[in-house]
Amino acid sequence: MEEEYMKRALGLARRGLGRTSPNPLVGAVIVRGGTVIGEGYHHRFGADHAEVNALRSAREDVRDATIYITMEPCCRYERKVPACLGPLIRSGIKRIVLGTLDPHPAVSGRGVQFLDRSGIETSTGVLEEDCRRLNQMYFKYIRTGIPFVTLKFAQTLDGRIATATGSSQWISCDGSLKLAHKLRSIHDAVLVGIGTLLKDNPKLTVRLVRGRSPIRVIADSKLRIPLTSRVLQEQRVAPTIIATTSGADKRKKASLKEMGIEVMEIGDDGGGKIDLQDLLIRMGKRGVSSVLVEGGSGMITSMLSKSLADKMVVTVAPKILGKGIEAVGNLGISDIARSIRLAPVKTYRKGADLILEGDISY
């Protein structure tokens, strides 16, 4: 039954998707005598954590009960909420079952040690892989300081993201478009290259589903962005950052800043383009833990060639274009054994489209 209770806690944790960053997704279930008597999850950053919500929801006294938590309770005081260990110890909980330890260096293993010293029995590792996967964005960011990067694009059966003339709206169906907006809502930032912006003039906000809009980041080494672009509007809905280089037009920089747009100067990659690794490091330093890359082909290819992306979500539409713009350009791979792979791969349908989702293995 332990796995069943942890599955329930995982389901609760997922309810916080898109709202808890930079904190992890956490769910908790309290059980006594084979009956669930309380449960909770971390609703949003700055709100009470899962353990506290579960204790508050309990229908009866929790003394001598067991609580199942997807991640090790925090033992540090943050700006907005106190540590979770105090309420757990004072509650009289007898046993704590954890899915995984917290990778944060201020917490990892220390919460368990504190609980052990307090006389509360603890065990770790129930559905550990599932619990870690749930928070793969958090794990990467905490360990490296660099955001977790998801590549998302829609292509035809023959691997085209647009026709030879650049027409691409819409390759995918309505269901796939909603998925794209859902992905935006669960990432801290969305990144596109200037080529995609000039071609599509996207808003890059969340509109087709409920959820917050991410920070909009445009990689534009020469500041070619038109001042009438839609991403420069609705800054209260979603702020925009223009990542450019030192060689960009200074008058254009001044005009953007007068509009209230942040211009972030990034190093170039030696070829006059934005150094994407430098950009990700800079985003990580400002608390951005996840980035959704929406293309185009040049951006996707650069991310893969530099091994900067962690996950891929590809929509395959049942259409054939023949000659057109390929989703991924030359990666310099001449041996099939050196191919980039997705593993594990999850497949599902959105209308007529097939979605492939998986972690990238270089």
Coordinates of C-alpha atoms in Angstrom, one line a residue:
M1 CA 0.0 0.0 0.0
E2 CA 2.9 2.4 0.5
E3 CA 3.3 2.9 -3.3
E4 CA -0.5 3.6 -3.6
Y5 CA -0.3 6.3 -0.9
M6 CA 2.8 7.8 -2.6
K7 CA 1.0 7.8 -6.0
R8 CA -1.8 9.7 -4.3
A9 CA 0.7 12.2 -3.0
L10 CA 2.2 12.5 -6.5
G11 CA -1.2 13.3 -7.9
L12 CA -1.7 16.0 -5.4
A13 CA 1.7 17.5 -6.0
R14 CA 1.0 17.9 -9.8
R15 CA -1.9 20.2 -8.9
G16 CA 0.7 22.9 -8.2
L17 CA 2.2 22.7 -11.7
G18 CA 3.3 26.2 -13.0
R19 CA 2.7 27.9 -9.6
T20 CA 5.4 26.8 -7.2
S21 CA 8.7 27.7 -8.9
P22 CA 11.4 28.1 -7.7
N23 CA 10.1 25.7 -5.0
P24 CA 9.5 22.1 -5.9
L25 CA 6.1 20.3 -6.4
V26 CA 5.3 18.4 -3.2
G27 CA 2.3 16.4 -2.1
A28 CA 1.5 14.8 1.3
V29 CA -0.9 12.1 2.5
I30 CA -1.6 11.2 6.1
V31 CA -2.7 7.7 6.9
R32 CA -3.8 5.9 10.1
G33 CA -5.1 2.4 10.3
G34 CA -5.2 2.1 6.6
T35 CA -7.4 5.2 6.2
V36 CA -6.4 8.5 4.6
I37 CA -7.2 11.2 7.2
G38 CA -5.5 14.2 5.7
E39 CA -3.8 15.3 2.5
G40 CA -2.4 18.5 1.0
Y41 CA 0.0 19.9 -1.6
H42 CA 2.1 23.0 -2.2
H43 CA -0.3 25.4 -4.0
R44 CA 2.0 28.2 -5.0
F45 CA 5.3 29.9 -4.2
G46 CA 4.9 31.8 -1.0
A47 CA 2.0 29.7 0.4
D48 CA 2.1 27.0 3.0
H49 CA 3.9 23.8 2.1
A50 CA 2.3 20.4 1.5
E51 CA 3.0 19.0 4.9
V52 CA 1.3 22.0 6.7
N53 CA -1.7 21.8 4.4
A54 CA -2.1 18.1 5.0
L55 CA -1.9 18.5 8.8
R56 CA -4.5 21.3 8.6
S57 CA -6.8 19.2 6.5
A58 CA -6.8 16.2 8.9
R59 CA -10.2 15.0 9.9
E60 CA -9.0 13.6 13.2
D61 CA -5.9 13.6 15.5
V62 CA -2.8 12.7 13.6
R63 CA -0.8 11.3 16.6
D64 CA 0.8 7.9 15.7
A65 CA -0.2 8.3 12.1
T66 CA 2.1 8.0 9.0
I67 CA 2.6 10.8 6.5
Y68 CA 3.7 10.1 2.9
I69 CA 5.6 13.0 1.3
T70 CA 7.0 13.2 -2.2
M71 CA 10.1 15.1 -1.1
E72 CA 12.1 15.6 2.1
P73 CA 10.6 18.3 4.3
C74 CA 12.5 21.6 4.4
C75 CA 14.5 22.5 7.5
R76 CA 15.4 26.0 6.6
Y77 CA 13.4 29.2 6.9
E78 CA 12.6 30.9 3.6
R79 CA 11.5 34.5 3.0
K80 CA 7.8 33.6 2.8
V81 CA 7.2 30.4 4.8
P82 CA 8.8 28.8 7.8
A83 CA 10.4 25.3 7.8
C84 CA 8.0 22.3 7.8
L85 CA 9.8 20.2 10.4
G86 CA 8.4 22.1 13.4
P87 CA 4.7 21.4 12.6
L88 CA 5.5 17.8 11.8
I89 CA 7.3 17.2 15.1
R90 CA 4.7 19.0 17.2
S91 CA 1.9 17.1 15.5
G92 CA 2.8 13.7 17.0
I93 CA 3.2 12.0 13.6
K94 CA 4.9 8.6 14.3
R95 CA 6.4 7.8 10.9
I96 CA 7.4 9.7 7.7
V97 CA 7.8 8.0 4.4
L98 CA 9.6 10.0 1.7
G99 CA 9.8 9.7 -2.0
T100 CA 13.2 11.4 -2.4
L101 CA 15.6 13.7 -0.6
D102 CA 15.7 17.4 -1.4
P103 CA 18.8 18.1 -3.5
H104 CA 19.1 21.6 -2.1
P105 CA 22.5 21.7 -0.2
A106 CA 20.8 23.4 2.8
V107 CA 18.3 20.6 3.1
S108 CA 19.5 17.4 1.6
G109 CA 19.6 14.7 4.3
R110 CA 19.5 17.2 7.1
G111 CA 15.7 17.1 7.4
V112 CA 15.8 13.3 7.8
Q113 CA 18.6 13.6 10.4
F114 CA 16.6 16.1 12.4
L115 CA 13.5 13.9 12.3
D116 CA 15.5 10.9 13.4
R117 CA 16.9 12.9 16.4
S118 CA 13.4 13.9 17.2
G119 CA 12.3 10.2 17.5
I120 CA 10.2 10.1 14.3
E121 CA 10.8 7.0 12.2
T122 CA 11.7 7.9 8.6
S123 CA 12.2 5.9 5.4
T124 CA 13.1 7.1 1.9
G125 CA 12.9 5.8 -1.6
V126 CA 9.2 4.9 -2.2
L127 CA 8.6 5.6 -5.9
E128 CA 11.8 7.6 -5.8
E129 CA 12.2 7.7 -9.6
D130 CA 8.7 9.0 -10.1
C131 CA 9.2 11.6 -7.4
R132 CA 12.5 12.8 -8.9
R133 CA 11.0 12.9 -12.4
L134 CA 8.1 15.1 -11.1
N135 CA 10.7 17.7 -10.1
Q136 CA 13.3 17.2 -12.8
M137 CA 13.3 21.0 -13.5
Y138 CA 13.9 21.7 -9.8
F139 CA 16.6 19.1 -9.5
K140 CA 18.6 20.4 -12.4
Y141 CA 18.3 24.0 -11.4
I142 CA 19.3 23.4 -7.8
R143 CA 22.3 21.3 -8.7
T144 CA 23.7 23.5 -11.6
G145 CA 22.1 26.9 -11.2
I146 CA 21.1 26.6 -14.9
P147 CA 17.5 26.4 -16.0
F148 CA 15.9 23.2 -17.2
V149 CA 15.4 23.6 -21.0
T150 CA 12.5 22.1 -22.9
L151 CA 12.5 22.2 -26.7
K152 CA 9.0 22.3 -28.2
F153 CA 8.0 22.4 -31.9
A154 CA 5.4 21.1 -34.3
Q155 CA 6.5 19.4 -37.6
T156 CA 5.0 17.4 -40.4
L157 CA 5.5 13.7 -41.0
D158 CA 8.5 14.6 -43.2
G159 CA 10.1 16.8 -40.5
R160 CA 9.2 20.2 -41.8
I161 CA 8.2 23.1 -39.5
A162 CA 7.3 25.4 -42.4
T163 CA 6.9 25.4 -46.2
A164 CA 9.7 26.6 -48.4
T165 CA 8.1 30.1 -48.3
G166 CA 8.0 30.1 -44.5
S167 CA 4.3 29.4 -44.0
S168 CA 3.7 27.5 -40.8
Q169 CA 0.3 28.5 -39.3
W170 CA -1.0 26.1 -38.5
I171 CA 0.8 22.8 -38.8
S172 CA -0.7 21.4 -35.7
C173 CA -4.4 21.1 -34.6
D174 CA -6.2 23.0 -31.9
G175 CA -5.5 20.4 -29.2
S176 CA -1.8 20.7 -29.9
L177 CA -2.0 24.5 -29.7
K178 CA -3.6 24.2 -26.2
L179 CA -0.7 21.9 -25.2
A180 CA 1.8 24.5 -26.3
H181 CA 0.0 27.1 -24.1
K182 CA 0.0 24.6 -21.2
L183 CA 3.8 24.1 -21.6
R184 CA 4.2 27.9 -21.5
S185 CA 2.2 28.0 -18.2
I186 CA 4.5 25.5 -16.4
H187 CA 7.8 27.1 -17.4
D188 CA 9.3 30.3 -15.9
A189 CA 10.4 31.7 -19.3
V190 CA 9.8 31.1 -23.0
L191 CA 12.6 31.7 -25.5
V192 CA 12.5 32.3 -29.3
G193 CA 15.0 33.6 -31.8
I194 CA 14.6 36.8 -33.7
G195 CA 13.8 34.9 -36.9
T196 CA 10.7 33.3 -35.4
L197 CA 9.6 36.6 -34.0
L198 CA 10.0 38.4 -37.4
K199 CA 8.1 35.6 -39.2
D200 CA 5.2 35.0 -36.8
N201 CA 5.1 38.1 -34.5
P202 CA 3.9 35.9 -31.6
K203 CA 2.5 37.2 -28.2
L204 CA 4.1 34.2 -26.4
T205 CA 1.5 34.6 -23.6
V206 CA -0.8 32.0 -22.1
R207 CA -4.3 32.3 -23.5
L208 CA -5.8 29.0 -24.5
V209 CA -5.5 27.4 -21.0
R210 CA -5.6 28.7 -17.4
G211 CA -2.2 29.7 -16.0
R212 CA 0.4 32.4 -15.7
S213 CA 2.3 33.7 -18.7
P214 CA 6.1 33.2 -18.6
I215 CA 8.8 35.8 -19.0
R216 CA 9.3 36.3 -22.7
V217 CA 12.9 36.2 -23.9
I218 CA 14.0 37.1 -27.4
A219 CA 17.5 36.2 -28.7
D220 CA 18.3 39.1 -31.0
S221 CA 22.0 39.8 -31.4
K222 CA 21.6 42.7 -33.8
L223 CA 18.3 44.2 -32.3
R224 CA 16.3 43.7 -35.4
I225 CA 13.0 43.5 -33.4
P226 CA 10.4 46.0 -34.6
L227 CA 9.2 48.3 -31.8
T228 CA 5.6 47.4 -32.8
S229 CA 6.1 43.7 -32.0
R230 CA 3.4 42.1 -29.9
V231 CA 5.9 40.7 -27.4
L232 CA 6.7 44.3 -26.5
Q233 CA 3.1 44.9 -25.4
E234 CA 1.2 43.8 -22.3
Q235 CA 4.3 44.0 -20.0
R236 CA 2.1 43.6 -17.0
V237 CA 0.9 40.3 -18.3
A238 CA 4.4 39.0 -19.1
P239 CA 7.6 41.0 -19.0
T240 CA 9.9 40.8 -22.0
I241 CA 13.7 40.5 -22.1
I242 CA 15.7 41.2 -25.2
A243 CA 19.0 39.3 -25.2
T244 CA 21.5 41.1 -27.4
T245 CA 25.2 41.7 -27.9
S246 CA 27.5 44.6 -27.3
G247 CA 27.5 45.4 -31.0
A248 CA 23.8 46.1 -31.2
D249 CA 22.5 49.5 -32.2
K250 CA 22.7 51.8 -29.1
R251 CA 19.8 54.0 -30.2
K252 CA 17.6 50.9 -30.5
K253 CA 18.6 49.8 -27.0
A254 CA 17.7 53.2 -25.7
S255 CA 14.3 53.1 -27.5
L256 CA 13.5 49.7 -26.0
K257 CA 14.5 50.8 -22.5
E258 CA 12.2 53.9 -22.8
M259 CA 9.4 51.5 -23.5
G260 CA 10.1 49.7 -20.3
I261 CA 11.7 46.7 -22.0
E262 CA 14.7 45.1 -20.4
V263 CA 17.7 44.7 -22.7
M264 CA 20.2 42.1 -21.5
E265 CA 23.7 42.2 -23.0
I266 CA 25.0 38.7 -23.6
G267 CA 28.4 37.6 -25.0
D268 CA 28.4 36.3 -28.6
D269 CA 29.3 32.8 -29.7
G270 CA 32.2 33.9 -31.9
G271 CA 30.0 34.0 -34.9
G272 CA 28.0 37.1 -34.0
K273 CA 25.1 35.2 -32.5
I274 CA 23.9 35.1 -28.9
D275 CA 26.0 32.8 -26.6
L276 CA 23.0 30.6 -25.5
Q277 CA 24.9 29.0 -22.6
D278 CA 25.8 32.5 -21.3
L279 CA 22.1 33.5 -21.7
L280 CA 20.9 30.4 -19.7
I281 CA 23.5 31.1 -16.9
R282 CA 22.3 34.7 -16.7
M283 CA 18.6 33.6 -16.5
G284 CA 19.5 31.1 -13.8
K285 CA 21.1 33.8 -11.7
R286 CA 17.9 35.8 -11.7
G287 CA 15.9 32.8 -10.4
V288 CA 14.5 31.4 -13.7
S289 CA 14.5 27.6 -13.2
S290 CA 12.9 26.5 -16.5
V291 CA 12.9 27.7 -20.1
L292 CA 10.6 26.6 -22.9
V293 CA 12.3 27.0 -26.3
E294 CA 9.8 27.5 -29.1
G295 CA 12.2 27.7 -32.0
G296 CA 12.8 28.3 -34.8
S297 CA 15.1 25.8 -36.6
G298 CA 18.3 27.8 -35.9
M299 CA 17.5 28.0 -32.2
I300 CA 16.6 24.3 -31.9
T301 CA 19.7 23.3 -33.8
S302 CA 22.0 25.5 -31.6
M303 CA 20.5 24.1 -28.4
L304 CA 21.0 20.5 -29.5
S305 CA 24.5 21.1 -31.0
K306 CA 25.7 22.7 -27.7
S307 CA 23.9 20.0 -25.5
L308 CA 22.0 22.7 -23.7
A309 CA 18.5 21.2 -23.9
D310 CA 17.1 18.6 -21.4
K311 CA 13.8 17.6 -22.8
M312 CA 11.9 17.6 -26.1
V313 CA 8.2 17.8 -26.9
V314 CA 7.5 17.3 -30.6
T315 CA 4.1 17.5 -32.2
V316 CA 3.9 15.4 -35.4
A317 CA 1.0 16.4 -37.7
P318 CA -0.3 13.9 -40.3
K319 CA 0.8 16.2 -43.2
I320 CA 3.5 16.1 -45.8
L321 CA 5.1 19.2 -47.3
G322 CA 8.1 17.9 -49.3
K323 CA 10.6 20.7 -49.7
G324 CA 10.5 23.1 -46.7
I325 CA 12.2 24.3 -43.6
E326 CA 13.5 21.4 -41.5
A327 CA 13.0 21.3 -37.8
V328 CA 16.6 20.5 -36.9
G329 CA 19.6 21.5 -39.1
N330 CA 23.0 20.0 -39.4
L331 CA 24.4 18.7 -36.1
G332 CA 27.6 17.3 -37.6
I333 CA 26.5 13.7 -36.8
S334 CA 27.9 11.2 -39.4
D335 CA 27.6 8.0 -37.4
I336 CA 24.1 6.8 -36.3
A337 CA 25.6 5.5 -33.1
R338 CA 26.2 9.2 -32.1
S339 CA 22.6 10.2 -32.7
I340 CA 20.8 12.2 -30.0
R341 CA 18.1 10.1 -28.4
L342 CA 15.0 10.5 -26.4
A343 CA 14.5 8.2 -23.4
P344 CA 12.2 7.4 -21.9
V345 CA 9.7 8.3 -24.6
K346 CA 6.0 9.1 -23.8
T347 CA 3.6 9.2 -26.8
Y348 CA 0.0 10.4 -26.8
R349 CA -2.5 12.0 -29.1
K350 CA -3.9 15.5 -29.4
G351 CA -6.7 15.4 -32.0
A352 CA -5.1 14.1 -35.2
D353 CA -1.5 14.9 -34.0
L354 CA 0.9 12.6 -32.3
I355 CA 3.0 14.0 -29.5
L356 CA 6.4 12.6 -28.6
E357 CA 7.9 13.6 -25.3
G358 CA 11.2 12.5 -23.7
D359 CA 14.4 13.4 -22.0
I360 CA 17.3 14.2 -24.3
S361 CA 20.4 11.9 -24.1
Y362 CA 23.5 13.2 -25.9

